[in-house]
Coordinates of C-alpha atoms in Angstrom, one line a residue:
X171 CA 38.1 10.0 4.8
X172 CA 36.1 6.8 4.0
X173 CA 34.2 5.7 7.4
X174 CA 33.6 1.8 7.7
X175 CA 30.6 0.1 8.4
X176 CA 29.8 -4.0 9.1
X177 CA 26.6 -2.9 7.8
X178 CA 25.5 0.3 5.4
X179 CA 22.0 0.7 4.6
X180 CA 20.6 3.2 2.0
X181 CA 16.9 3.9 2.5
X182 CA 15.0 4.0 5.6
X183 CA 11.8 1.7 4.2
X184 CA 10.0 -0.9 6.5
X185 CA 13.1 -3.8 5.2
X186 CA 16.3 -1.1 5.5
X187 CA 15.1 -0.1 8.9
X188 CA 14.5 -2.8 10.4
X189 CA 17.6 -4.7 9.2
X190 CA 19.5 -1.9 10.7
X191 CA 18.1 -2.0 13.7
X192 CA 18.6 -5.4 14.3
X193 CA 21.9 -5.7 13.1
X194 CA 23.1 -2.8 15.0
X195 CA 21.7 -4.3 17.9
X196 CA 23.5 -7.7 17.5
X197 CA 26.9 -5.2 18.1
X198 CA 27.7 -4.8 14.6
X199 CA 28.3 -1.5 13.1
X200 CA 26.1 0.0 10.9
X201 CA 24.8 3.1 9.3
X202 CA 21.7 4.2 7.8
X203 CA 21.4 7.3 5.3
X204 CA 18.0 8.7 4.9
X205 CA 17.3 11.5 3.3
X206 CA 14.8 12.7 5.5
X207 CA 11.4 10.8 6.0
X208 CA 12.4 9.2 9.3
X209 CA 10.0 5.8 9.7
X210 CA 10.1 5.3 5.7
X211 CA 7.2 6.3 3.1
X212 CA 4.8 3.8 5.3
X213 CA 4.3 6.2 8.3
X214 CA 5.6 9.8 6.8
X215 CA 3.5 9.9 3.2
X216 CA 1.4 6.3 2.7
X217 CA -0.1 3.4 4.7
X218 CA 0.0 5.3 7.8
X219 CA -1.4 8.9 7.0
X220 CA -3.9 7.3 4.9
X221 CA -5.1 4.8 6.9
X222 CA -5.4 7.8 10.1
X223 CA -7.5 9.6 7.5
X224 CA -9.7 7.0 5.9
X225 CA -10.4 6.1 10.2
X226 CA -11.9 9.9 9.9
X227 CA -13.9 9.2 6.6
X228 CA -15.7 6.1 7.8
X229 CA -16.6 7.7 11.1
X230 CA -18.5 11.0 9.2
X231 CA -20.6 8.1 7.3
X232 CA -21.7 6.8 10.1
X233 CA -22.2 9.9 12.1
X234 CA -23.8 10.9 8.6
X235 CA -26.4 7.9 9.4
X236 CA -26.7 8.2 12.8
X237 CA -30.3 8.5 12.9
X238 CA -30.7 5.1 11.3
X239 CA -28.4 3.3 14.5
X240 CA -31.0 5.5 17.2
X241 CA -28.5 8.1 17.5
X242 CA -29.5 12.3 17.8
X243 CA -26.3 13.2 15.9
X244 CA -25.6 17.2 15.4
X245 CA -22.9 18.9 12.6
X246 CA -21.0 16.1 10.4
X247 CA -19.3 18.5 8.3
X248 CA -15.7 17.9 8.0
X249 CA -13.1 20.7 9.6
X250 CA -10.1 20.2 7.3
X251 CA -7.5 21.6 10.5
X252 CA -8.9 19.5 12.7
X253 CA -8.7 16.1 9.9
X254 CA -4.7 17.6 9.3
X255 CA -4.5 17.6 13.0
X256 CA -5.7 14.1 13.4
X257 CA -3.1 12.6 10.8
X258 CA -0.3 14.9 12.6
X259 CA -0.8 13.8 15.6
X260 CA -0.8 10.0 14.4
X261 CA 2.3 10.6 12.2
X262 CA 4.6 12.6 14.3
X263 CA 4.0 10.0 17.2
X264 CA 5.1 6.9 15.1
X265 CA 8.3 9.3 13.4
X266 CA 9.1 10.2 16.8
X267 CA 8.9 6.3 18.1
X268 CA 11.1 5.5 14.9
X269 CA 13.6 8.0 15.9
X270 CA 14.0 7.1 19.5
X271 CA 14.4 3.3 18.1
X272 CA 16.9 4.2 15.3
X273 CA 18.9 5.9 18.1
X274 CA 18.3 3.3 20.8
X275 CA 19.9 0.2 18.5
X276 CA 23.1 2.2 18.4
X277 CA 23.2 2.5 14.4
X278 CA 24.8 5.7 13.0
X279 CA 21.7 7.5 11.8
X280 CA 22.4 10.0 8.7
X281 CA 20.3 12.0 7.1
X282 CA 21.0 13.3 3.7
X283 CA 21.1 12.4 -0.2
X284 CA 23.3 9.8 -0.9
X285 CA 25.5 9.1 -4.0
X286 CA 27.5 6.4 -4.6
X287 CA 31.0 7.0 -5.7
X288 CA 32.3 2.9 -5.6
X289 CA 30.9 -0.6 -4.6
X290 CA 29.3 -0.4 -1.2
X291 CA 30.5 3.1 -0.8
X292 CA 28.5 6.7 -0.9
X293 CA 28.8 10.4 -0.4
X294 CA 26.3 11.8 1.7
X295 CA 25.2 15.5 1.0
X296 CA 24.3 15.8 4.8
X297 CA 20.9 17.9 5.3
X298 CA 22.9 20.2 7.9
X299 CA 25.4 21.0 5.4
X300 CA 28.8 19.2 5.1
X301 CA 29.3 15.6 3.2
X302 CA 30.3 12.2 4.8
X303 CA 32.0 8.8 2.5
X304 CA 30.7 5.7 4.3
X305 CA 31.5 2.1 3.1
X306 CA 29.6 -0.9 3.9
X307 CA 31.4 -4.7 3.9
X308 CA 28.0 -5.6 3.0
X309 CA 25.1 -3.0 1.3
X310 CA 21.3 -2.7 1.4
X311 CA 19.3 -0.5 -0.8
X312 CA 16.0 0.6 0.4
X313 CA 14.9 3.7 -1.2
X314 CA 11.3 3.0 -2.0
X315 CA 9.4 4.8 -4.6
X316 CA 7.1 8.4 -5.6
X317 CA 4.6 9.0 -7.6
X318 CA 4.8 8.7 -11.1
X319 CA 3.5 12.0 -13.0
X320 CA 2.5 10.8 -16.7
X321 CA 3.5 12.6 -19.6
X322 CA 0.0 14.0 -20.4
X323 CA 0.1 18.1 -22.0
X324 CA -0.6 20.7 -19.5
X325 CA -0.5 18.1 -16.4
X326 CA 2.3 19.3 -14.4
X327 CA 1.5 22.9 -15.6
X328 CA -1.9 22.3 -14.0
X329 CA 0.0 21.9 -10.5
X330 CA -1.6 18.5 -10.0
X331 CA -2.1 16.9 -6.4
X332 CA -0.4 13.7 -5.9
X333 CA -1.3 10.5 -3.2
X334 CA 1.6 12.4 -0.8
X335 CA 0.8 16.6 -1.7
X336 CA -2.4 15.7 -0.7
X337 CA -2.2 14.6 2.5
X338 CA -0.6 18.0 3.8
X339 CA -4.6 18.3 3.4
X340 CA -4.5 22.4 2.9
X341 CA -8.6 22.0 1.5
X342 CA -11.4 19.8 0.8
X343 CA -11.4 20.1 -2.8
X344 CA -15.4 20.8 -4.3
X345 CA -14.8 19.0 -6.7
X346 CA -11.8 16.4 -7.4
X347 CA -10.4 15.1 -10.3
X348 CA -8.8 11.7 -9.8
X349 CA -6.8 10.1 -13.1
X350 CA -5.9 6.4 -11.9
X351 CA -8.8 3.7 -10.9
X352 CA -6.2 1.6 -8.9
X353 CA -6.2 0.9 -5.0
X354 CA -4.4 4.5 -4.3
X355 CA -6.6 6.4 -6.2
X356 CA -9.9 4.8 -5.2
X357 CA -9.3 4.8 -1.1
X358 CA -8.6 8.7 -2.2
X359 CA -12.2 8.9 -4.3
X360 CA -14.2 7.2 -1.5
X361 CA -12.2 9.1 1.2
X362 CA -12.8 12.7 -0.5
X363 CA -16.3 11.7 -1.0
X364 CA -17.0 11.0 2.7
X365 CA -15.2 14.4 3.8
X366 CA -17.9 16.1 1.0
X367 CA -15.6 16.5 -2.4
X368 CA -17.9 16.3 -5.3
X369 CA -15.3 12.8 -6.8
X370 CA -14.8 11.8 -10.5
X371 CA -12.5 8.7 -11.3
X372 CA -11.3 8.7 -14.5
X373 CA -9.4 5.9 -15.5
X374 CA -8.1 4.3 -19.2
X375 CA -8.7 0.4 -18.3
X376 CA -12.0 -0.4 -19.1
X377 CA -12.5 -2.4 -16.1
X378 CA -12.7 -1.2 -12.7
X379 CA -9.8 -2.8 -10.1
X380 CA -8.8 -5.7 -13.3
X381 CA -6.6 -7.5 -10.9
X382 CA -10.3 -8.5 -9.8
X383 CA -12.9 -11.3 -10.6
X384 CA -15.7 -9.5 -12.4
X385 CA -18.1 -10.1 -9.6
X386 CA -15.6 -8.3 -6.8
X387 CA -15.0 -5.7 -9.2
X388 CA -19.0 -4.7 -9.7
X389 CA -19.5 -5.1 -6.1
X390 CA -16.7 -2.3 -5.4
X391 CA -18.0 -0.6 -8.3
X392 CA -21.5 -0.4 -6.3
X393 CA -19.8 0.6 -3.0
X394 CA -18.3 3.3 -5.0
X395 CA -21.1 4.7 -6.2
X396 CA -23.4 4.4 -3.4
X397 CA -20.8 6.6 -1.4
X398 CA -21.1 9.3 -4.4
X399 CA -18.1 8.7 -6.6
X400 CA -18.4 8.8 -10.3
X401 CA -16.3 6.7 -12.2
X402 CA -15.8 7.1 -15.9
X403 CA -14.2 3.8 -17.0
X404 CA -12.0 3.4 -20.8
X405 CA -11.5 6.9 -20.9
X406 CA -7.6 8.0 -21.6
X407 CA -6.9 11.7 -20.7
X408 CA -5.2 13.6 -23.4
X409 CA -4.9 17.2 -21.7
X410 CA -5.5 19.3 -18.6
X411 CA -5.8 23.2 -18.1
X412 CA -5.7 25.2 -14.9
X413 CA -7.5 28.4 -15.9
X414 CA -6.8 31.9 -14.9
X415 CA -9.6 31.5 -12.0
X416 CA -8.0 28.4 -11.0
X417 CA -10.3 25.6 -12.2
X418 CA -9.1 22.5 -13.6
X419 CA -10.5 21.0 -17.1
X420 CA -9.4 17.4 -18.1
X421 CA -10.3 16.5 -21.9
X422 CA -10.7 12.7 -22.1
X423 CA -10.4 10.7 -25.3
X424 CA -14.4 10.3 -26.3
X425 CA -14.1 14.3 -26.9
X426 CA -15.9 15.1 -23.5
X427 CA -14.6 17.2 -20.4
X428 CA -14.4 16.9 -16.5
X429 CA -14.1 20.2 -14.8
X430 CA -12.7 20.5 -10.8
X431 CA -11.1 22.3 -8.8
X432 CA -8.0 19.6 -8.0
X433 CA -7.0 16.9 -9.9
X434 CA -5.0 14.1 -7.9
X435 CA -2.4 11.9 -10.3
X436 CA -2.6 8.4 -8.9
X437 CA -1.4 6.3 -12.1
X438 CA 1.4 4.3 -10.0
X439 CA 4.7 5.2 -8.6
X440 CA 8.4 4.9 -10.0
X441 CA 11.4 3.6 -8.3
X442 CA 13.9 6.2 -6.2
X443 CA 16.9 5.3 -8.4
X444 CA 17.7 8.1 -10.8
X445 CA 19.8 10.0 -7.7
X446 CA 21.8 7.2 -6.7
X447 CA 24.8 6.6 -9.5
X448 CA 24.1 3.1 -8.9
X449 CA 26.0 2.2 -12.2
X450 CA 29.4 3.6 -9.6
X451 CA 28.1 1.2 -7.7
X452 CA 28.0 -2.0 -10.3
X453 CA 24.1 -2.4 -9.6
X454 CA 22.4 -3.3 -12.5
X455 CA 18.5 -1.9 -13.2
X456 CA 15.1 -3.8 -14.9
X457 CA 13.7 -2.0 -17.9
X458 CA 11.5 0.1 -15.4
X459 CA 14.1 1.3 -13.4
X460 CA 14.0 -0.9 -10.7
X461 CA 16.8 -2.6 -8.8
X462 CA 17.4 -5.9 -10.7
X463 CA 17.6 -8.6 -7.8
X464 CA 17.2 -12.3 -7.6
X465 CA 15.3 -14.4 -5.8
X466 CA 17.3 -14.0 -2.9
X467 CA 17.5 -10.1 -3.1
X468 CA 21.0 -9.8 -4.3
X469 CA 21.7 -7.3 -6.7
X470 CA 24.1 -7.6 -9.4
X471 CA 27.2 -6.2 -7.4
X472 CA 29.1 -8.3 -4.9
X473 CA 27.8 -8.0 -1.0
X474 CA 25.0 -5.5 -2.2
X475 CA 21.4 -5.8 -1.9
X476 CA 18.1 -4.6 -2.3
X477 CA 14.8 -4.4 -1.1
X478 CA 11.4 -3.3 -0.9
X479 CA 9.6 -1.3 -3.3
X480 CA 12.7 -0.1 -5.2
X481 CA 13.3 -4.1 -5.6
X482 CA 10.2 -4.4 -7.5
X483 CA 8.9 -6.1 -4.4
X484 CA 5.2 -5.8 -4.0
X485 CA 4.5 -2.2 -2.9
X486 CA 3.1 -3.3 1.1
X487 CA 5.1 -2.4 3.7
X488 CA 4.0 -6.1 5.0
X489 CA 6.1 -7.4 1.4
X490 CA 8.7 -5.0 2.4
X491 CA 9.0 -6.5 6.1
X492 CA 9.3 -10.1 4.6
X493 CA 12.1 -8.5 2.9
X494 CA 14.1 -7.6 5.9
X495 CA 13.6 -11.4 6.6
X496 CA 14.5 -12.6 4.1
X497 CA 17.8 -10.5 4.0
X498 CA 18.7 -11.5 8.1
X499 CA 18.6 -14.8 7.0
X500 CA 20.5 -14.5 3.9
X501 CA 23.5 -12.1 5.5
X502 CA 23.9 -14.9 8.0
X503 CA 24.6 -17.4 4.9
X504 CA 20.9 -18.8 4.5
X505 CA 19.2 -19.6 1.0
X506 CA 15.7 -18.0 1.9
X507 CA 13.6 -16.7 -0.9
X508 CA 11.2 -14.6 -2.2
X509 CA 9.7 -17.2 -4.4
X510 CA 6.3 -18.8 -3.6
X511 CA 5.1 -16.0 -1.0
X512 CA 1.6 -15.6 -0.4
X513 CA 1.4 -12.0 0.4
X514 CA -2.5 -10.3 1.1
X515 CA -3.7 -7.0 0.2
X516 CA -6.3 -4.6 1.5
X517 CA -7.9 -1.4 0.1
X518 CA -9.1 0.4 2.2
X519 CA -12.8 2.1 0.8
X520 CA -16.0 2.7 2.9
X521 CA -15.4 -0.8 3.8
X522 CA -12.1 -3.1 3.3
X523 CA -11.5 -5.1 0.1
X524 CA -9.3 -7.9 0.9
X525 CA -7.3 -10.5 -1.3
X526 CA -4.8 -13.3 -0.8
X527 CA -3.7 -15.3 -3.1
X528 CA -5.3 -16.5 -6.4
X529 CA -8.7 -15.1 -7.9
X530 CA -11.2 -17.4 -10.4
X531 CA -10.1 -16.3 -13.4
X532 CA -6.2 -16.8 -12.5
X533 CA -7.1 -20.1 -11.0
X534 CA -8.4 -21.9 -14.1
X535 CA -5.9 -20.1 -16.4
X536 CA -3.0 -21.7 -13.8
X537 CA -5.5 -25.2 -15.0
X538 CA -7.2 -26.0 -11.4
X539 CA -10.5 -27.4 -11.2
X540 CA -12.0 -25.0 -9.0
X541 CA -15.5 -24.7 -6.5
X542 CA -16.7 -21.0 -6.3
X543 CA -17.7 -19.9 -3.0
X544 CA -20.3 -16.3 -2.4
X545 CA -21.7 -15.3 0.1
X546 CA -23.7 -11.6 0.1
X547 CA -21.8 -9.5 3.5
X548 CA -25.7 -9.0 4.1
X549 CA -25.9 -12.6 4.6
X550 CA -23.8 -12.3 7.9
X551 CA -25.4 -11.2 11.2
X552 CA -22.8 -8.8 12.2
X553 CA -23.1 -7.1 9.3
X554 CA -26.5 -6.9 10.4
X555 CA -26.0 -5.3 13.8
X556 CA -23.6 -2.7 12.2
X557 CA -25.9 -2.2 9.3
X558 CA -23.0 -2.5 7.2
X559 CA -24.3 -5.1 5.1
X560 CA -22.9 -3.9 1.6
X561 CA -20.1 -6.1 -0.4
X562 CA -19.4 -9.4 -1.3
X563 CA -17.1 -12.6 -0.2
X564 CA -15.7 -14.9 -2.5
X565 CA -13.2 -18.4 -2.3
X566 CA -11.9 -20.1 -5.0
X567 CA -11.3 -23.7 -4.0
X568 CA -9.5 -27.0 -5.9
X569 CA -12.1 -28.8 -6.4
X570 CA -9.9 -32.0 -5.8
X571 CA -8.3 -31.4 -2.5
X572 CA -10.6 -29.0 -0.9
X573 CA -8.0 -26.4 -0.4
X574 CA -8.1 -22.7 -0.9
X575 CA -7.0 -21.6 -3.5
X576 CA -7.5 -18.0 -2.7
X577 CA -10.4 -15.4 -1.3
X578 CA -11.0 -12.0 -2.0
X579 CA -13.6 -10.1 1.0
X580 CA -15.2 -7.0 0.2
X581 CA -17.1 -5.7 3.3
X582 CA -16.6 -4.3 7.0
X583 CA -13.3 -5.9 8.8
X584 CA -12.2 -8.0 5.9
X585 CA -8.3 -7.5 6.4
X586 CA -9.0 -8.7 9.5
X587 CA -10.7 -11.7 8.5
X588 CA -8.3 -12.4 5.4
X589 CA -5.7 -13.6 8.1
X590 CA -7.7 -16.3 8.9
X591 CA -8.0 -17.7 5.6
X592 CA -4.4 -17.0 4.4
X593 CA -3.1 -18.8 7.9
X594 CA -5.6 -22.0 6.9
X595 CA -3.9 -21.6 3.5
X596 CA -0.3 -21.7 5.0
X597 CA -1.3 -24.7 7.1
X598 CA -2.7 -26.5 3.9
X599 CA -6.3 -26.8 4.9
X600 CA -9.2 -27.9 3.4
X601 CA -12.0 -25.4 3.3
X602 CA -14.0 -27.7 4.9
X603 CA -12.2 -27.1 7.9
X604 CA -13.0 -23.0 8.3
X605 CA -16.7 -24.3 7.2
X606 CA -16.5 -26.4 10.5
X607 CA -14.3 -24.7 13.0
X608 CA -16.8 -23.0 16.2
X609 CA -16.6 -19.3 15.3
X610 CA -18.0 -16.7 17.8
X611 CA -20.9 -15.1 17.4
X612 CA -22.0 -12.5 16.5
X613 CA -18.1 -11.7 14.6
X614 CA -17.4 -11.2 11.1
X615 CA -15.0 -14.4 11.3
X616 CA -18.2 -15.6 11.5
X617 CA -19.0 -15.0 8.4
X618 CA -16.3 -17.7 7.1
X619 CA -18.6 -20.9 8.5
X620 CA -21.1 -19.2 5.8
X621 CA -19.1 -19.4 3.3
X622 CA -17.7 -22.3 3.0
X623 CA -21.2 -23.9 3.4
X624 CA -22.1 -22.6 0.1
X625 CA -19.5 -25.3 -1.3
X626 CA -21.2 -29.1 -1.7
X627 CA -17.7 -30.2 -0.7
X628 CA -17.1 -33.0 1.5

């Protein structure tokens, strides 16, 4: 028997949730088939866990230097239950908030591996057992990605660790491996470092973070190594051995070796599409496996969308909750789009690395006449008083109109303070006017009247 929905959404992400949720609420009917991380990747194996943990790494550095802040502080060794019960504890409270939501909107909630078998229709292999067919009038897909395991000989013999494995956090690694320089694998480095792994980065691009200016990239570089990671920089890996004793041994192109004890794999993640049948369901896919959607997040069958990562969205939950936007609009006959969005990022090191919209080099290449703004993080006072005074700040402004063209902070609070430059970009400021506006002090925020200041504009 086929059961029918206003509403079926497959994948529990940030945008599928969400749009569920609030759909269901609105009195239409609705189901939602997850196959079991309740809350989406965010909370159960990414931003969430993660971010819980890299809390726990930036507190043992500064325990670490507690002397040097007038403190008398005892042990700062790092008690791997206690860190898994920390990110527990965080995790199972926002699943079990999720749940109680999911339940309170009045959606049908399913949990299982879901097929498609027509347009807007699947089979659900229910996790208890037992199968349900559920068809949609209209469709969402929202089944994110996983970690993408390269093709390199002896990797997956080697048992490698991967950006979710290792959060189930079973040891502290001596010494760990990390293949993949991008924004996963380095807020895994510096956080490994800061619980006492012995880190090496090794990473093919010959440039560290290359979706960064130069000058960002160094200054990260520098945080990196001041908090004890290596990183080996335009060096391909061509195999990896797990030997009897259990030690890990990567060979690199140059003809050296890296010997650990783990070795995480954090080179990207694929779309969760291979399960689906989507071709039952008329959806089309890119090249790289992704849902092909337009602007509008349609998908190539009728009534059916898709969004989030497995969209080829950016891969932020905060992209992803755009999404769901986007999507209530458009199911209620509106034209809104994904084009134009000016979406920020943060790593998260030792300290945050924070970027909206365009860097230097992109900026001229895109043909603007652009004012560079720097300003050192020791330059600001609060930095000072936390003695957190490593990093660098950086605006790229049309030289023209004043306006900012984009920023990317590297220091203490900078996703924080991005905000405020992205919202004066929204609201089509000059620069001049952050360089002006009566910040308080002592803040970070602060730190934006600095900036500016370095400009000669206006």
């Amino acid at each position: 028997m086929v059961e029918e929905f206003d509403l079926l959404v497959v994948g529990g992400g940030k945008a599928g949730k969400t749009l569920a949720m609030d759909r269901a609420r609105a009195g239409q009917r609705v189901a939602m088939v997850e196959r079991g991380l309740i809350g989406g990747t965010c909370v159960n194996v990414a931003c969430i866990p993660t971010k819980a943990l890299v809390t726990s790494a930036r507190a043992r550095r500064t325990l670490a230097r507690g002397r040097e802040l007038g403190l008398v502080v005892g042990d700062t060794g790092t008690d791997v239950e206690r860190l898994r019960e920390h990110k527990a504890e965080v995790v199972d409270g926002m699943i079990a908030i999720n749940h109680k939501q999911f339940l309170d909107s009045g959606m049908d909630l399913v949990l299982g591996q879901a097929r498609f078998v027509a347009e807007r229709t699947v089979e659900v292999a229910l996790r208890d057992g037992g199968s349900r067919v559920l068809r949609g009038a209209r469709t969402v897909i929202n089944t994110g990605t996983r970690p993408r395991i390269p093709g390199i000989p002896g990797l997956s013999a080697a048992g490698p660790l991967t950006s979710e494995s290792l959060l189930r956090l079973e040891r502290i690694p001596g010494r760990l491996i990390v293949i993949g320089a991008g924004p996963i694998g380095l807020e895994f480095a510096d956080m490994f470092a800061a619980f006492g792994s012995r880190v090496t980065v090794v990473a093919r691009n010959r440039a560290l973070l290359p979706q960064e200016d130069p000058d960002i990239a160094a200054a990260a570089a520098a945080l990196l190594a001041d908090n004890g990671v290596n990183v080996l920089l335009g060096r391909g890996v061509t195999r990896v051995v797990r030997d009897s004793a259990g030690a890990v041994t990567v060979s690199l192109d140059d003809g050296s070796e890296v010997s650990g004890d783990d070795v995480l794999v954090a080179a990207g993640r694929q779309p969760v599409t291979e399960e689906l049948d989507l071709e039952r369901a008329r959806v089309a896919l890119t090249d790289s496996g992704f849902i092909a959607v337009d602007e509008y997040l349609a998908t190539t069958a009728e009534h059916t969308w898709a969004a989030g990562d497995v969209a080829g969205s950016p891969q932020f939950t905060h992209a992803s909750l755009d999404d769901y936007r986007i999507l209530k609009a458009n199911l209620a006959g509106g034209t809104r789009s994904t084009k134009g969005r000016l979406i920020p990022h943060t790593t998260f090191l030792g300290v945050d690395l924070a970027r909206v919209g365009l860097g230097e080099e992109e900026a001229r290449r895109a043909g603007h006449d652009v004012l560079i703004a720097r300003l050192p993080v020791a330059a600001i006072p609060r930095a000072r008083t936390m003695r957190e005074t490593a990093g660098l700040w950086k605006a790229v402004v049309d030289a023209d109109s004043h306006k900012i063209l984009g920023a990317s902070l590297l220091g203490p609070e900078a996703g924080e303070v991005i905000t405020v430059v992205q919202t004066a970009m929204l609201a089509g400021l000059p620069c001049t006017a952050l360089r002006d506006m009566i910040i308080t002090h002592p803040t970070m925020g602060e730190g934006l009247n600095m900036l500016f200041a370095t400009l000669s504009a206006g």
